[in-house]
Coordinates of N, CA and C in Angstrom, one line a residue:
M1 N -45.6 66.3 -23.8 CA -45.7 67.1 -22.7 C -45.5 68.5 -23.1
S2 N -46.3 69.4 -22.5 CA -46.2 70.8 -22.9 C -45.1 71.5 -22.0
I3 N -44.7 72.6 -22.4 CA -43.7 73.4 -21.6 C -44.2 73.7 -20.3
A4 N -45.5 74.0 -20.2 CA -46.1 74.3 -18.9 C -46.1 73.1 -18.0
E5 N -46.4 71.9 -18.5 CA -46.3 70.7 -17.7 C -44.9 70.5 -17.3
A6 N -43.9 70.7 -18.2 CA -42.5 70.4 -17.8 C -42.1 71.4 -16.8
A7 N -42.5 72.7 -16.9 CA -42.1 73.7 -15.9 C -42.7 73.3 -14.6
G8 N -43.9 72.8 -14.6 CA -44.6 72.4 -13.3 C -43.9 71.3 -12.6
M9 N -43.2 70.5 -13.4 CA -42.5 69.3 -12.8 C -41.1 69.7 -12.3
L10 N -40.7 70.8 -12.7 CA -39.3 71.2 -12.4 C -39.2 71.7 -10.9
A11 N -38.2 71.2 -10.2 CA -38.0 71.6 -8.9 C -36.6 72.1 -8.7
A12 N -36.4 72.9 -7.7 CA -35.0 73.4 -7.4 C -34.2 72.2 -6.9
P13 N -33.0 72.1 -7.4 CA -32.1 71.0 -6.9 C -31.8 71.1 -5.4
A14 N -31.7 70.0 -4.7 CA -31.4 70.0 -3.3 C -30.1 70.6 -3.0
S15 N -29.1 70.3 -3.8 CA -27.8 71.0 -3.7 C -27.4 71.5 -5.0
Y16 N -26.6 72.5 -5.0 CA -26.2 73.2 -6.3 C -24.7 73.0 -6.5
P17 N -24.3 72.7 -7.7 CA -25.0 71.9 -8.7 C -24.8 70.4 -8.4
P18 N -25.8 69.6 -8.5 CA -25.6 68.2 -8.2 C -24.7 67.5 -9.3
R19 N -23.8 66.7 -8.9 CA -22.9 66.0 -9.9 C -23.0 64.5 -9.7
I20 N -24.0 63.9 -10.3 CA -24.2 62.5 -10.2 C -24.2 62.0 -11.6
E21 N -23.4 60.9 -11.9 CA -23.3 60.3 -13.2 C -24.6 59.8 -13.7
H22 N -24.8 60.0 -15.0 CA -26.0 59.4 -15.7 C -27.3 59.9 -15.1
M23 N -27.4 61.2 -14.7 CA -28.6 61.7 -14.2 C -29.2 62.6 -15.3
Q24 N -30.5 62.9 -15.1 CA -31.1 63.9 -15.9 C -30.6 65.3 -15.6
P25 N -30.6 66.2 -16.5 CA -30.2 67.6 -16.2 C -31.1 68.2 -15.1
Q26 N -30.5 68.9 -14.2 CA -31.3 69.6 -13.2 C -32.0 70.8 -13.9
R27 N -33.3 70.9 -13.8 CA -34.0 72.0 -14.5 C -35.0 72.6 -13.5
R28 N -35.2 73.9 -13.6 CA -36.2 74.6 -12.8 C -36.6 75.8 -13.6
H29 N -37.9 76.2 -13.4 CA -38.4 77.4 -14.0 C -38.0 78.6 -13.2
L30 N -37.5 79.6 -13.8 CA -37.0 80.8 -13.1 C -37.9 82.0 -13.4
D31 N -38.3 82.8 -12.4 CA -38.9 84.1 -12.6 C -37.7 85.1 -12.6
S32 N -38.0 86.4 -12.8 CA -36.9 87.4 -12.9 C -36.0 87.4 -11.6
E33 N -36.7 87.4 -10.5 CA -35.9 87.4 -9.2 C -35.0 86.2 -9.1
A34 N -35.5 85.0 -9.3 CA -34.7 83.8 -9.2 C -33.6 83.8 -10.2
F35 N -33.9 84.3 -11.4 CA -32.9 84.3 -12.5 C -31.7 85.1 -12.1
E36 N -32.0 86.3 -11.5 CA -30.9 87.2 -11.1 C -30.1 86.6 -10.0
R37 N -30.8 86.0 -9.1 CA -30.1 85.3 -8.0 C -29.2 84.2 -8.5
Q38 N -29.7 83.4 -9.4 CA -28.9 82.3 -10.1 C -27.7 82.9 -10.8
R39 N -27.9 84.0 -11.5 CA -26.9 84.6 -12.3 C -25.8 85.1 -11.4
E40 N -26.2 85.7 -10.3 CA -25.2 86.3 -9.4 C -24.5 85.3 -8.5
E41 N -25.2 84.2 -8.1 CA -24.6 83.3 -7.1 C -24.0 82.0 -7.7
A42 N -24.3 81.7 -8.9 CA -23.8 80.5 -9.5 C -22.3 80.4 -9.5
Q43 N -21.8 79.3 -8.9 CA -20.3 79.1 -8.9 C -19.8 78.3 -10.1
A44 N -20.7 77.7 -10.8 CA -20.4 76.9 -12.0 C -21.2 77.4 -13.2
P45 N -20.7 77.1 -14.4 CA -21.5 77.4 -15.6 C -22.9 76.8 -15.5
W46 N -23.9 77.5 -16.1 CA -25.3 77.0 -16.2 C -25.9 77.4 -17.4
L47 N -27.0 76.8 -17.8 CA -27.6 77.0 -19.1 C -29.0 77.5 -18.9
A48 N -29.3 78.7 -19.4 CA -30.7 79.3 -19.4 C -31.3 78.9 -20.7
V49 N -32.5 78.4 -20.7 CA -33.3 78.0 -21.9 C -34.6 78.8 -21.9
F50 N -34.7 79.7 -22.9 CA -35.9 80.6 -23.0 C -36.8 79.9 -23.9
V51 N -38.1 79.6 -23.4 CA -39.1 78.8 -24.1 C -40.4 79.5 -24.1
A52 N -41.4 78.9 -24.8 CA -42.8 79.4 -24.7 C -43.7 78.1 -24.8
D53 N -44.8 78.2 -24.1 CA -45.8 77.1 -24.1 C -46.2 76.7 -25.6
W54 N -46.3 77.6 -26.4 CA -46.8 77.4 -27.8 C -45.8 76.9 -28.8
C55 N -44.5 76.8 -28.3 CA -43.4 76.5 -29.1 C -43.0 75.0 -29.2
Q56 N -43.3 74.4 -30.3 CA -43.0 73.0 -30.5 C -41.5 72.7 -30.5
P57 N -40.7 73.5 -31.2 CA -39.3 73.3 -31.1 C -38.7 73.4 -29.7
C58 N -39.4 74.1 -28.8 CA -39.0 74.2 -27.4 C -39.2 72.8 -26.7
E59 N -40.3 72.2 -27.0 CA -40.6 70.9 -26.4 C -39.5 69.9 -26.9
T60 N -39.2 70.0 -28.2 CA -38.2 69.1 -28.8 C -36.9 69.3 -28.1
L61 N -36.5 70.5 -27.9 CA -35.2 70.8 -27.3 C -35.1 70.3 -25.9
L62 N -36.2 70.6 -25.1 CA -36.2 70.1 -23.7 C -36.1 68.6 -23.6
S63 N -36.8 67.9 -24.6 CA -36.7 66.5 -24.7 C -35.3 66.0 -25.0
R64 N -34.6 66.7 -25.9 CA -33.2 66.4 -26.2 C -32.3 66.6 -25.0
L65 N -32.5 67.7 -24.3 CA -31.7 68.0 -23.1 C -31.9 66.8 -22.1
S66 N -33.1 66.4 -21.9 CA -33.4 65.3 -20.9 C -32.8 64.0 -21.3
S67 N -32.6 63.8 -22.6 CA -32.1 62.5 -23.1 C -30.7 62.5 -23.5
A68 N -30.0 63.7 -23.4 CA -28.6 63.8 -23.8 C -27.8 62.7 -23.2
S69 N -26.9 62.1 -23.9 CA -26.1 61.0 -23.4 C -24.7 61.4 -23.0
Q70 N -24.3 62.6 -23.3 CA -22.9 63.0 -22.9 C -22.9 63.7 -21.5
E71 N -22.0 63.4 -20.7 CA -21.9 63.9 -19.3 C -21.7 65.4 -19.3
S72 N -21.0 66.0 -20.3 CA -20.7 67.4 -20.3 C -22.0 68.2 -20.3
I73 N -23.0 67.8 -21.1 CA -24.2 68.6 -21.1 C -25.1 68.2 -20.0
R74 N -25.1 66.9 -19.6 CA -25.9 66.5 -18.4 C -25.5 67.1 -17.1
A75 N -24.2 67.5 -17.0 CA -23.7 68.1 -15.8 C -24.1 69.6 -15.6
L76 N -24.5 70.2 -16.7 CA -24.9 71.6 -16.6 C -26.2 71.8 -15.9
P77 N -26.4 72.6 -14.9 CA -27.7 72.9 -14.4 C -28.4 73.7 -15.5
V78 N -29.7 73.4 -15.6 CA -30.5 74.1 -16.7 C -31.7 74.8 -16.0
A79 N -31.9 76.1 -16.4 CA -33.0 76.9 -15.9 C -33.9 77.2 -17.1
V80 N -35.1 77.0 -16.9 CA -36.1 77.3 -18.0 C -36.8 78.6 -17.7
V81 N -36.8 79.5 -18.7 CA -37.5 80.8 -18.6 C -38.6 80.9 -19.6
D82 N -39.8 81.0 -19.2 CA -40.9 81.2 -20.1 C -41.0 82.6 -20.6
I83 N -40.8 82.9 -21.9 CA -40.7 84.3 -22.4 C -42.1 85.0 -22.2
D84 N -43.2 84.3 -22.2 CA -44.5 84.9 -22.0 C -44.7 85.3 -20.6
R85 N -44.1 84.6 -19.6 CA -44.2 85.0 -18.2 C -43.1 86.0 -17.8
E86 N -42.0 86.0 -18.5 CA -40.9 86.9 -18.2 C -40.3 87.6 -19.4
P87 N -41.2 88.5 -20.0 CA -40.7 89.2 -21.2 C -39.6 90.1 -21.0
A88 N -39.5 90.7 -19.8 CA -38.3 91.6 -19.6 C -37.0 90.9 -19.6
L89 N -37.0 89.6 -19.1 CA -35.7 88.8 -19.2 C -35.4 88.5 -20.6
A90 N -36.4 88.1 -21.4 CA -36.1 87.8 -22.8 C -35.6 89.0 -23.5
E91 N -36.2 90.2 -23.2 CA -35.7 91.4 -23.9 C -34.3 91.8 -23.4
R92 N -34.0 91.6 -22.1 CA -32.7 92.0 -21.6 C -31.6 91.2 -22.2
Y93 N -31.9 89.9 -22.5 CA -30.8 89.0 -23.1 C -31.0 88.8 -24.6
G94 N -31.8 89.7 -25.2 CA -31.8 89.7 -26.7 C -32.5 88.5 -27.3
V95 N -33.4 87.9 -26.6 CA -34.1 86.7 -27.1 C -35.1 87.1 -28.2
K96 N -34.9 86.7 -29.4 CA -35.7 87.1 -30.5 C -36.5 85.9 -31.0
G97 N -36.1 84.6 -30.7 CA -36.8 83.4 -31.1 C -36.7 82.4 -30.1
T98 N -37.5 81.4 -30.2 CA -37.5 80.3 -29.2 C -37.3 79.0 -29.9
P99 N -36.6 78.1 -29.2 CA -35.9 78.2 -28.0 C -34.6 78.9 -28.2
T100 N -34.2 79.6 -27.1 CA -32.9 80.3 -27.1 C -32.2 79.7 -25.9
L101 N -30.9 79.3 -26.1 CA -30.1 78.8 -25.0 C -29.0 79.8 -24.8
I102 N -28.7 80.1 -23.5 CA -27.6 81.0 -23.2 C -26.8 80.3 -22.1
L103 N -25.5 80.1 -22.4 CA -24.6 79.5 -21.4 C -24.0 80.7 -20.6
F104 N -24.2 80.6 -19.2 CA -23.7 81.6 -18.3 C -22.5 81.1 -17.7
V105 N -21.4 81.9 -17.6 CA -20.2 81.6 -16.9 C -19.8 82.8 -16.1
D106 N -19.6 82.7 -14.9 CA -19.2 83.8 -14.0 C -20.3 84.9 -14.1
G107 N -21.5 84.5 -14.2 CA -22.6 85.5 -14.2 C -22.9 86.2 -15.5
E108 N -22.1 85.9 -16.5 CA -22.2 86.6 -17.8 C -22.5 85.6 -18.9
P109 N -23.4 86.1 -19.9 CA -23.6 85.2 -21.0 C -22.4 85.0 -21.8
R110 N -22.0 83.7 -22.0 CA -20.8 83.3 -22.7 C -21.1 82.8 -24.1
L111 N -22.3 82.2 -24.3 CA -22.6 81.6 -25.6 C -24.1 81.6 -25.8
T112 N -24.6 81.9 -26.9 CA -26.0 81.9 -27.2 C -26.3 81.1 -28.5
R113 N -27.3 80.3 -28.4 CA -27.7 79.5 -29.6 C -29.3 79.5 -29.6
V114 N -29.8 79.5 -30.9 CA -31.2 79.6 -31.1 C -31.7 78.3 -31.9
G115 N -32.8 77.7 -31.5 CA -33.4 76.6 -32.2 C -33.3 75.3 -31.5
A116 N -34.0 74.3 -32.0 CA -34.0 73.0 -31.4 C -32.7 72.3 -31.8
L117 N -31.7 72.5 -31.1 CA -30.4 72.1 -31.4 C -30.3 70.5 -31.4
S118 N -29.4 70.0 -32.2 CA -29.1 68.6 -32.2 C -28.4 68.2 -31.0
E119 N -28.3 66.9 -30.7 CA -27.5 66.4 -29.5 C -26.0 66.8 -29.7
Q120 N -25.5 66.8 -30.9 CA -24.1 67.2 -31.2 C -23.9 68.7 -30.8
Q121 N -24.9 69.5 -31.2 CA -24.8 70.9 -30.9 C -24.9 71.2 -29.3
L122 N -25.7 70.4 -28.7 CA -25.8 70.5 -27.2 C -24.5 70.0 -26.6
L123 N -23.9 69.0 -27.1 CA -22.6 68.5 -26.6 C -21.6 69.6 -26.7
Q124 N -21.5 70.4 -27.8 CA -20.6 71.5 -27.9 C -20.8 72.5 -26.8
I125 N -22.1 72.8 -26.5 CA -22.4 73.8 -25.4 C -21.9 73.2 -24.1
G126 N -22.1 71.9 -23.9 CA -21.6 71.2 -22.7 C -20.1 71.3 -22.5
E127 N -19.4 71.1 -23.7 CA -18.0 71.1 -23.7 C -17.5 72.5 -23.3
E128 N -18.2 73.5 -23.9 CA -17.8 74.9 -23.6 C -18.0 75.2 -22.1
G129 N -19.1 74.7 -21.5 CA -19.3 74.9 -20.1 C -18.3 74.2 -19.2
A130 N -17.9 73.0 -19.7 CA -16.9 72.2 -18.9 C -15.5 72.8 -18.9
R131 N -15.2 73.7 -19.9 CA -13.9 74.4 -20.0 C -13.8 75.5 -18.9
H132 N -14.9 75.8 -18.3 CA -14.8 77.0 -17.4 C -15.1 76.5 -16.0

């Protein structure tokens, strides 16, 4: 599945953030306006994933996020930002490569990782989010 197809299937969660055991991460594509609203209004940590349609590691990462087995990463709301549609956001947050993951806590970037991270690396991000 391409990033564009995945982004097309993403919908805003009915309630923010949903906390249901053994669920898929909540993901949605954000434009600049929605991103800023998410950043300002989020009451819990959330993960921004900067991707591109042409990026194979991005597809790998999104697949790993969808199949992550640990609750700490599954509980994080995930927002997908396409760098080709939102280059100003990518520039603002220093995105130089894709995929780039940024954990936001209290509206500020807390942790940044680049690449198709392993499930263990994703778990570390989830644990960091769970601490806040």
